[in-house]
Amino acid sequence: MISRTSPRARVGATADRLNVAYLADWVATQAGLARLPGVQYAVSVDGDLVLDGAWGVTDLTSGTPLRTDHVFRVASHSKTFTATAVARLVDAGRLRMDDPLSRHVAELGGTDVGQVTVREALGHTGGMLRDGRDADYWQLATPFPDRATLLDEVLNHGQVYGRGEHFKYSNLAYGLLGMVIEEVTGASYADHVRADLLEPLGLADTSPELDDDVARRAVVGHSARALAAPGLATTFADGRLPVAAVTTGALAAATGFCSTARDLVRWADAHAGGATLVRPETRRLLQRDESVIDRPHSARRGYGLGFESRVVDGRRLVGHSGGFPGQITRTWFDPEERIAVAVLTNAIDGPADVLALGMLGLVGAALDGTDPEHGKNPDAGDDAPDDAAAAHPLDRWTGRFANLWGMTDLARLGDRVWAIDPRRADPLDGAERLTVDGDVLRPEPHAGFGPVGEPIQVLRDAAGLPSAVVVGGMTSWPADAFERQRRAHAAG
């Protein structure tokens, strides 16, 4: 049985204080710059779903607007569900982490692969082949392997490294874990995870495999944008093609899951303390670094048992990504702060990880800008509203402004105004936290190459709305007004 815990109180952690309208606008800007077909996203804080949004279309062919209840293939997110199902069986005494796989999958008896333990398979330290000698099913050239094909692959060509020699990501290992679950429970993998995880947590939009009902609400995946070949035309065209929907056979436990962004942040929050899925010590085992992957020219990454980890700006994040033909997805959560973000894209080159980290940065900035004792910053004034329907006093300083050199957002996060370049993948890269000082916005002092320390002047029209801003002596106008100026200049 899964028990839920009540969210702890956090002063000011509301949709208004986080300014989710700006978060959604930032995602839309980034998605437009990347020319994505569609992106679905969600944010939860302390168990509350504070943002549930979608941008773009389900399918470039039909042009159907993307909704928050459309379903994506979330691929390797499946491993978090499989690992949790295994951990619950371990907690119940029905399985042991040091059981060899052959104890539960009889066909593996007497083989090296059969000696790989459940824990080694969960943590990708069993040395197993990743996808098989013929993995063109990832390009939809062949069907995903069935049970017989998977067993033949691991029995004849299964191991590349010795047990515990290296971290070696393996979808085949998770396919075997799905078989272990079936043997221990006497139910199909899909039936067990539905009854044991999805239904108790109310994850109604989540399924362990594509079926007819899911397919009716599923987005269409798309190939990457096509670029002109060198030496040919210099113009670029999207050239995206739809990618067919397929089932994943015996690899459902590794990559079969379908879900929505809002379900994934609920799932993540359950692992951040929102529900008692497993014993505390088991949860720590799942989320702590079993392996560290630290390669030259690459970000340092960790992997536990079914969960990835990464440290970003001092914040330790846990979660998983998913890559399926035509769809790229990412979920991150901060188990200490109990913040979760999920981003789902329906393109094989969708920057889901970049978008998720950017959103986490904006959420963190909003929460860091909140006075923990009073829930407001002195800049906001004593009349700062608690009602999300009321206008925040700082909103009179905000907007998107543009000039020949680019764009600047003056955005409220928490109870601060920030100057942000919305074109940057990391919204806090080069961002300035500002303080209202009379008729100007003043940045915090620091070293830099730009107009650091110089106040931002906000010019207003007769209605008191910002008509322009002056940064470092250069004027920027509201983005729509500047676009009209630019087009008129080009036409003239």
Coordinates of C-alpha atoms in Angstrom, one line a residue:
M1 CA 0.0 0.0 0.0
I2 CA 1.2 3.5 -0.9
S3 CA 0.6 6.2 1.8
R4 CA 0.7 9.9 1.0
T5 CA 2.2 12.7 3.0
S6 CA 0.8 16.2 3.3
P7 CA 2.9 19.0 1.6
R8 CA 4.9 21.0 4.0
A9 CA 4.1 24.7 4.1
R10 CA 6.4 27.0 2.2
V11 CA 5.7 30.7 2.5
G12 CA 4.9 32.3 -0.9
A13 CA 5.3 29.1 -3.1
T14 CA 2.2 30.0 -5.1
A15 CA 1.6 30.1 -8.8
D16 CA 1.5 33.9 -8.6
R17 CA 4.7 34.3 -6.6
L18 CA 6.5 31.9 -9.0
N19 CA 5.0 34.0 -11.9
V20 CA 4.0 30.9 -13.9
A21 CA 2.8 33.1 -16.7
Y22 CA 6.4 34.2 -17.2
L23 CA 7.6 30.6 -17.0
A24 CA 5.1 29.6 -19.7
D25 CA 6.2 32.6 -21.9
W26 CA 9.9 31.7 -21.5
V27 CA 9.2 28.1 -22.6
A28 CA 7.2 29.3 -25.6
T29 CA 10.0 31.6 -26.6
Q30 CA 12.6 28.8 -26.3
A31 CA 10.3 26.4 -28.2
G32 CA 9.8 28.9 -31.0
L33 CA 13.5 29.6 -31.3
A34 CA 14.1 25.8 -31.6
R35 CA 11.2 25.5 -34.0
L36 CA 9.7 22.6 -32.1
P37 CA 6.4 21.1 -33.1
G38 CA 5.2 21.1 -29.5
V39 CA 6.2 21.0 -25.9
Q40 CA 4.3 20.1 -22.8
Y41 CA 5.5 21.1 -19.3
A42 CA 4.6 21.0 -15.7
V43 CA 6.0 22.3 -12.3
S44 CA 5.1 21.2 -8.8
V45 CA 6.3 22.6 -5.5
D46 CA 5.7 20.9 -2.2
G47 CA 3.2 18.6 -4.0
D48 CA 1.2 21.4 -5.5
L49 CA 0.9 21.4 -9.3
V50 CA 1.6 25.1 -9.9
L51 CA 2.1 25.0 -13.7
D52 CA 0.6 22.7 -16.3
G53 CA 1.0 23.9 -19.8
A54 CA 1.4 23.1 -23.5
W55 CA 2.6 25.0 -26.6
G56 CA 2.5 24.1 -30.2
V57 CA 0.8 21.2 -32.0
T58 CA 0.5 17.4 -31.6
D59 CA 1.4 16.9 -35.2
L60 CA 2.7 19.2 -37.9
T61 CA 0.5 17.5 -40.5
S62 CA -2.8 18.0 -38.7
G63 CA -1.9 21.1 -36.8
T64 CA -4.0 20.0 -33.8
P65 CA -3.2 22.3 -30.8
L66 CA -1.3 20.5 -28.1
R67 CA -3.1 20.1 -24.8
T68 CA -2.0 19.2 -21.3
D69 CA -3.8 15.9 -21.5
H70 CA -2.1 14.7 -24.7
V71 CA 0.2 11.7 -24.0
F72 CA 3.9 11.4 -24.9
R73 CA 6.2 8.4 -25.1
V74 CA 8.5 9.0 -22.1
A75 CA 10.8 6.1 -22.9
S76 CA 13.5 5.6 -20.3
H77 CA 11.4 7.3 -17.6
S78 CA 10.1 3.7 -17.5
K79 CA 13.2 2.7 -15.6
T80 CA 12.1 4.8 -12.6
F81 CA 8.8 2.9 -12.5
T82 CA 10.6 -0.5 -12.9
A83 CA 13.1 0.3 -10.3
T84 CA 10.4 1.4 -7.9
A85 CA 8.3 -1.8 -8.5
V86 CA 11.4 -3.9 -7.8
A87 CA 12.3 -1.9 -4.7
R88 CA 8.7 -2.4 -3.3
L89 CA 9.1 -6.2 -3.9
V90 CA 12.4 -6.1 -2.0
D91 CA 10.8 -4.2 0.9
A92 CA 8.0 -6.8 1.0
G93 CA 10.5 -9.6 1.2
R94 CA 9.5 -11.1 -2.1
L95 CA 12.8 -10.4 -3.8
R96 CA 16.4 -9.5 -2.8
M97 CA 18.7 -6.9 -4.4
D98 CA 21.5 -9.5 -4.5
D99 CA 19.4 -12.2 -6.2
P100 CA 21.0 -13.3 -9.4
L101 CA 18.7 -12.8 -12.4
S102 CA 18.8 -16.5 -13.1
R103 CA 17.0 -17.1 -9.8
H104 CA 13.9 -15.6 -11.4
V105 CA 14.5 -16.1 -15.1
A106 CA 15.1 -19.8 -15.6
E107 CA 16.5 -19.5 -19.1
L108 CA 19.5 -17.6 -17.7
G109 CA 20.6 -20.5 -15.5
G110 CA 24.3 -21.4 -15.8
T111 CA 25.3 -18.3 -17.8
D112 CA 27.4 -15.3 -17.0
V113 CA 24.4 -12.9 -17.6
G114 CA 22.4 -15.0 -15.2
Q115 CA 24.9 -14.2 -12.4
V116 CA 24.2 -10.4 -12.8
T117 CA 22.3 -9.4 -9.7
V118 CA 19.1 -7.4 -9.5
R119 CA 21.0 -4.5 -8.0
E120 CA 23.6 -4.6 -10.8
A121 CA 20.9 -4.6 -13.4
L122 CA 19.1 -1.7 -11.8
G123 CA 22.3 0.3 -11.6
H124 CA 23.7 -0.6 -15.1
T125 CA 26.8 -2.2 -13.6
G126 CA 26.2 -5.7 -14.9
G127 CA 28.2 -5.0 -18.1
M128 CA 25.4 -6.0 -20.4
L129 CA 25.0 -5.1 -24.0
R130 CA 23.0 -1.8 -24.3
D131 CA 20.4 -2.6 -27.0
G132 CA 21.6 -5.7 -28.9
R133 CA 23.7 -6.4 -32.0
D134 CA 20.9 -5.3 -34.2
A135 CA 19.3 -2.2 -32.6
D136 CA 17.8 -0.7 -35.7
Y137 CA 14.4 -1.1 -34.0
W138 CA 15.3 2.3 -32.6
Q139 CA 15.0 3.5 -36.2
L140 CA 11.8 1.5 -36.6
A141 CA 13.5 -0.7 -39.2
T142 CA 12.4 -3.8 -37.3
P143 CA 10.0 -4.5 -34.4
F144 CA 11.3 -4.1 -30.8
P145 CA 12.5 -7.5 -29.5
D146 CA 10.0 -9.9 -28.0
R147 CA 10.9 -12.2 -25.0
A148 CA 12.5 -14.9 -27.2
T149 CA 14.6 -12.4 -29.1
L150 CA 15.7 -10.6 -26.0
L151 CA 16.8 -13.8 -24.3
D152 CA 18.6 -15.0 -27.4
E153 CA 20.5 -11.7 -27.5
V154 CA 21.6 -11.8 -23.9
L155 CA 22.4 -15.5 -23.8
N156 CA 24.6 -15.4 -26.9
H157 CA 26.1 -11.9 -26.8
G158 CA 25.0 -10.4 -23.5
Q159 CA 28.0 -9.1 -21.7
V160 CA 30.6 -6.6 -22.8
Y161 CA 32.2 -5.9 -19.4
G162 CA 32.6 -7.9 -16.3
R163 CA 30.1 -7.4 -13.4
G164 CA 31.0 -4.1 -11.6
E165 CA 33.7 -3.2 -14.0
H166 CA 32.1 -0.1 -15.5
F167 CA 28.8 1.7 -15.5
K168 CA 27.2 0.5 -18.8
Y169 CA 23.7 1.6 -19.6
S170 CA 21.6 -1.3 -20.7
N171 CA 18.0 -1.4 -21.9
L172 CA 18.3 -5.2 -22.2
A173 CA 19.0 -5.4 -18.5
Y174 CA 15.8 -3.6 -17.7
G175 CA 13.9 -5.9 -20.1
L176 CA 15.2 -8.8 -17.9
L177 CA 14.0 -6.9 -14.8
G178 CA 10.5 -6.8 -16.3
M179 CA 10.7 -10.6 -16.6
V180 CA 11.8 -10.8 -12.9
I181 CA 8.8 -8.8 -11.8
E182 CA 6.5 -11.1 -13.8
E183 CA 8.0 -14.2 -12.3
V184 CA 7.9 -12.9 -8.7
T185 CA 4.3 -11.5 -8.9
G186 CA 2.7 -14.0 -11.3
A187 CA 1.2 -11.0 -13.2
S188 CA 2.2 -9.3 -16.4
Y189 CA 4.6 -6.4 -16.0
A190 CA 1.9 -4.0 -17.2
D191 CA -0.8 -5.3 -14.9
H192 CA 1.6 -5.3 -11.9
V193 CA 2.8 -1.7 -12.3
R194 CA -0.7 -0.5 -12.9
A195 CA -2.1 -2.1 -9.8
D196 CA 1.0 -1.4 -7.6
L197 CA 2.0 2.1 -8.7
L198 CA -0.2 3.9 -11.2
E199 CA -3.7 3.4 -9.7
P200 CA -2.8 4.0 -6.1
L201 CA -1.0 7.3 -7.0
G202 CA -3.9 8.4 -9.3
L203 CA -1.6 8.6 -12.4
A204 CA -4.5 8.3 -14.8
D205 CA -2.6 9.6 -17.8
T206 CA 0.3 7.1 -17.4
S207 CA 0.5 3.7 -19.1
P208 CA 3.3 1.1 -19.2
E209 CA 2.8 0.7 -23.0
L210 CA 1.1 2.2 -26.0
D211 CA -2.4 0.8 -26.5
D212 CA -5.4 1.8 -28.5
D213 CA -6.7 4.1 -25.8
V214 CA -3.4 5.8 -25.3
A215 CA -2.8 6.1 -29.1
R216 CA -6.0 8.2 -29.4
R217 CA -4.5 10.8 -27.1
A218 CA -0.9 10.4 -28.2
V219 CA 1.2 13.1 -29.9
V220 CA 3.0 12.3 -33.1
G221 CA 6.8 12.1 -33.0
H222 CA 8.9 14.0 -35.5
S223 CA 12.3 13.7 -37.0
A224 CA 15.0 16.3 -36.6
R225 CA 15.0 19.5 -38.7
A226 CA 16.6 19.0 -42.1
L227 CA 19.5 21.3 -43.0
A228 CA 20.7 22.2 -46.4
A229 CA 23.7 20.2 -47.5
P230 CA 27.1 22.0 -47.7
G231 CA 27.6 23.7 -51.0
L232 CA 23.9 23.6 -51.9
A233 CA 21.3 26.2 -51.1
T234 CA 21.9 28.3 -48.0
T235 CA 18.3 28.4 -47.0
F236 CA 17.1 26.2 -44.2
A237 CA 13.8 24.4 -43.9
D238 CA 12.4 22.4 -41.1
G239 CA 11.9 19.3 -43.1
R240 CA 10.5 17.4 -40.2
L241 CA 8.8 14.1 -40.9
P242 CA 6.3 12.2 -38.7
V243 CA 7.6 9.1 -36.9
A244 CA 5.3 6.1 -36.6
A245 CA 4.0 4.9 -33.3
V246 CA 5.2 1.4 -32.2
T247 CA 5.1 -0.8 -29.2
T248 CA 8.2 -1.9 -27.3
G249 CA 7.7 -5.6 -26.8
A250 CA 9.9 -7.1 -24.1
L251 CA 11.6 -3.8 -23.5
A252 CA 8.5 -2.1 -22.0
A253 CA 10.2 -2.1 -18.6
A254 CA 13.0 -0.2 -20.1
T255 CA 11.3 2.2 -22.5
G256 CA 7.6 1.5 -22.9
F257 CA 5.9 4.1 -20.7
C258 CA 3.6 6.9 -21.9
S259 CA 2.6 9.8 -19.8
T260 CA 2.0 13.5 -19.4
A261 CA 4.1 16.2 -17.8
R262 CA 1.7 16.7 -15.0
D263 CA 1.7 13.0 -14.1
L264 CA 5.4 12.9 -14.2
V265 CA 5.8 15.7 -11.7
R266 CA 3.3 13.9 -9.5
W267 CA 5.4 10.8 -9.8
A268 CA 8.6 12.8 -9.1
D269 CA 7.0 14.4 -6.1
A270 CA 6.1 11.0 -4.7
H271 CA 9.9 10.2 -4.8
A272 CA 10.7 13.5 -3.2
G273 CA 8.7 12.7 -0.1
G274 CA 5.1 13.2 -1.3
A275 CA 4.2 9.5 -0.7
T276 CA 5.7 6.5 1.1
L277 CA 6.5 4.3 -1.9
V278 CA 9.4 2.5 -0.3
R279 CA 11.2 2.5 3.1
P280 CA 13.4 5.6 3.6
E281 CA 16.6 3.6 3.4
T282 CA 15.4 2.0 0.1
R283 CA 14.6 5.4 -1.3
R284 CA 18.0 6.6 -0.4
L285 CA 19.5 3.5 -2.1
L286 CA 17.5 4.3 -5.3
Q287 CA 18.6 7.9 -5.4
R288 CA 22.1 8.0 -4.2
D289 CA 25.0 7.7 -6.8
E290 CA 25.8 4.0 -7.4
S291 CA 28.0 5.2 -10.3
V292 CA 29.6 8.5 -11.3
I293 CA 30.2 9.2 -15.0
D294 CA 32.8 11.8 -15.4
R295 CA 34.1 11.9 -18.9
P296 CA 36.3 14.7 -20.5
H297 CA 34.3 17.5 -22.1
S298 CA 31.0 16.2 -20.6
A299 CA 29.0 17.2 -17.6
R300 CA 29.5 15.0 -14.5
R301 CA 26.6 12.7 -14.0
G302 CA 25.5 10.2 -11.4
Y303 CA 23.3 7.1 -11.6
G304 CA 21.6 5.3 -8.7
L305 CA 19.2 2.4 -9.2
G306 CA 16.8 3.6 -11.9
F307 CA 17.4 7.3 -11.3
E308 CA 19.9 9.8 -12.7
S309 CA 21.4 12.6 -10.7
R310 CA 23.2 15.8 -11.4
V311 CA 24.4 18.8 -9.4
V312 CA 23.5 22.1 -11.0
D313 CA 24.4 25.4 -9.3
G314 CA 24.8 23.6 -6.0
R315 CA 21.4 21.9 -6.3
R316 CA 21.4 18.1 -6.4
L317 CA 18.7 17.0 -8.9
V318 CA 17.3 13.5 -9.4
G319 CA 15.2 12.2 -12.3
H320 CA 15.4 10.6 -15.7
S321 CA 15.3 11.5 -19.4
G322 CA 13.6 9.7 -22.2
G323 CA 14.5 9.3 -25.8
F324 CA 12.1 7.6 -28.2
P325 CA 11.9 7.8 -32.0
G326 CA 10.5 11.3 -32.5
Q327 CA 10.2 12.3 -28.9
I328 CA 12.6 13.6 -26.2
T329 CA 11.6 14.1 -22.6
R330 CA 13.1 15.0 -19.2
T331 CA 12.0 15.1 -15.6
W332 CA 14.1 16.5 -12.7
F333 CA 13.3 16.9 -9.1
D334 CA 15.0 18.4 -6.1
P335 CA 14.3 16.0 -3.2
E336 CA 15.5 18.5 -0.6
E337 CA 13.4 21.4 -1.8
R338 CA 10.6 19.2 -3.2
I339 CA 10.5 20.9 -6.5
A340 CA 9.8 18.9 -9.7
V341 CA 9.8 19.9 -13.4
A342 CA 8.9 17.8 -16.5
V343 CA 9.3 18.8 -20.1
L344 CA 8.1 16.6 -23.0
T345 CA 8.8 17.4 -26.7
N346 CA 7.6 15.7 -29.8
A347 CA 10.8 16.0 -31.8
I348 CA 13.9 13.9 -31.8
D349 CA 16.0 17.0 -31.3
G350 CA 13.8 18.5 -28.7
P351 CA 15.9 20.3 -26.0
A352 CA 13.9 18.8 -23.1
D353 CA 16.8 18.8 -20.7
V354 CA 17.8 22.4 -21.4
L355 CA 14.2 23.5 -21.0
A356 CA 13.7 21.6 -17.7
L357 CA 16.9 23.0 -16.2
G358 CA 16.0 26.5 -17.4
M359 CA 12.6 26.2 -15.7
L360 CA 14.2 24.9 -12.5
G361 CA 16.5 27.9 -12.5
L362 CA 13.6 30.3 -12.8
V363 CA 11.6 28.6 -10.1
G364 CA 14.7 28.6 -7.9
A365 CA 15.2 32.4 -8.5
A366 CA 11.6 33.0 -7.6
L367 CA 11.8 31.1 -4.3
D368 CA 15.2 32.5 -3.5
G369 CA 13.8 36.0 -3.9
T370 CA 11.2 35.4 -1.3
D371 CA 11.8 36.6 2.3
P372 CA 11.4 33.3 4.2
E373 CA 10.0 35.0 7.2
H374 CA 7.4 37.3 5.7
G375 CA 7.0 35.9 2.2
K376 CA 7.7 39.3 0.5
N377 CA 10.6 41.5 -0.4
P378 CA 10.8 45.1 0.7
D379 CA 10.8 46.2 -2.9
A380 CA 7.3 45.0 -3.3
G381 CA 5.9 47.3 -0.7
D382 CA 3.6 46.5 2.2
D383 CA 0.6 46.3 -0.1
A384 CA 1.9 43.3 -2.1
P385 CA -1.2 41.1 -2.7
D386 CA -1.6 37.6 -1.4
D387 CA -4.4 37.0 -3.9
A388 CA -3.1 35.7 -7.2
A389 CA -6.0 37.5 -9.0
A390 CA -4.7 40.9 -7.9
A391 CA -2.0 42.8 -9.7
H392 CA 1.4 42.6 -8.1
P393 CA 3.0 46.1 -7.6
L394 CA 6.2 45.0 -9.3
D395 CA 4.3 44.1 -12.5
R396 CA 4.3 47.7 -13.5
W397 CA 8.0 47.4 -14.1
T398 CA 7.8 44.3 -16.3
G399 CA 7.6 43.5 -20.0
R400 CA 9.6 42.3 -23.0
F401 CA 11.7 44.9 -24.8
A402 CA 13.8 44.7 -28.0
N403 CA 16.2 46.7 -30.0
L404 CA 18.7 46.1 -32.8
W405 CA 20.9 44.0 -30.5
G406 CA 18.3 41.7 -29.1
M407 CA 15.7 41.3 -26.3
T408 CA 15.5 41.9 -22.6
D409 CA 12.7 40.6 -20.3
L410 CA 12.0 42.6 -17.2
A411 CA 10.3 39.8 -15.3
R412 CA 9.1 39.4 -11.7
L413 CA 10.3 36.2 -10.0
G414 CA 9.2 36.0 -6.4
D415 CA 9.3 39.6 -5.1
R416 CA 12.2 40.8 -7.3
V417 CA 12.4 42.1 -10.8
W418 CA 15.0 40.4 -13.0
A419 CA 16.5 41.4 -16.3
I420 CA 16.7 38.3 -18.4
D421 CA 17.7 37.5 -22.0
P422 CA 14.9 35.2 -23.1
R423 CA 16.9 33.8 -26.0
R424 CA 19.5 32.2 -23.8
A425 CA 19.0 28.5 -23.0
D426 CA 20.0 29.2 -19.4
P427 CA 17.7 32.1 -18.4
L428 CA 19.9 33.1 -15.5
D429 CA 23.1 33.3 -17.6
G430 CA 23.9 37.0 -17.5
A431 CA 20.6 37.8 -15.7
E432 CA 20.5 40.8 -13.3
R433 CA 18.5 40.9 -10.1
L434 CA 17.1 44.4 -9.8
T435 CA 16.0 46.7 -7.0
V436 CA 13.4 49.4 -7.4
D437 CA 15.1 52.7 -6.6
G438 CA 12.7 55.7 -7.2
D439 CA 12.1 55.8 -10.9
V440 CA 14.8 53.3 -11.9
L441 CA 15.7 49.7 -11.5
R442 CA 19.2 49.3 -10.0
P443 CA 21.2 46.1 -10.5
E444 CA 23.4 44.6 -7.8
P445 CA 27.0 45.7 -8.1
H446 CA 29.5 43.2 -9.6
A447 CA 32.3 43.0 -12.2
G448 CA 31.5 42.6 -15.8
F449 CA 31.8 43.7 -19.4
G450 CA 28.3 45.1 -19.9
P451 CA 26.8 48.2 -18.4
V452 CA 27.1 46.7 -14.9
G453 CA 25.9 48.9 -12.0
E454 CA 24.1 51.3 -14.4
P455 CA 20.5 51.8 -13.5
I456 CA 17.8 50.8 -15.9
Q457 CA 15.4 53.6 -16.8
V458 CA 11.8 52.7 -17.5
L459 CA 9.9 55.3 -19.6
R460 CA 6.2 55.3 -19.3
D461 CA 3.2 56.3 -21.5
A462 CA 0.3 58.4 -20.4
A463 CA -1.4 55.3 -18.8
G464 CA 1.7 54.6 -16.8
L465 CA 2.7 51.5 -18.8
P466 CA 6.3 51.0 -19.8
S467 CA 6.9 52.5 -23.3
A468 CA 10.6 51.9 -23.4
V469 CA 13.6 51.0 -21.3
V470 CA 17.1 52.4 -21.4
V471 CA 19.9 50.0 -20.5
G472 CA 23.5 51.3 -20.8
G473 CA 22.3 54.3 -22.7
M474 CA 20.6 52.2 -25.4
T475 CA 16.8 52.3 -25.8
S476 CA 14.6 49.2 -26.2
W477 CA 10.9 49.3 -27.0
P478 CA 8.2 46.8 -26.3
A479 CA 8.9 43.8 -28.5
D480 CA 5.8 44.1 -30.6
A481 CA 6.4 47.8 -31.2
F482 CA 10.0 47.2 -32.2
E483 CA 8.9 44.5 -34.6
R484 CA 6.6 46.9 -36.3
Q485 CA 9.4 49.4 -36.5
R486 CA 11.7 46.8 -38.0
R487 CA 9.3 45.7 -40.6
A488 CA 8.4 49.3 -41.5
H489 CA 12.1 50.1 -41.9
A490 CA 12.7 47.0 -44.1
A491 CA 9.7 47.9 -46.3
G492 CA 10.7 51.5 -46.6

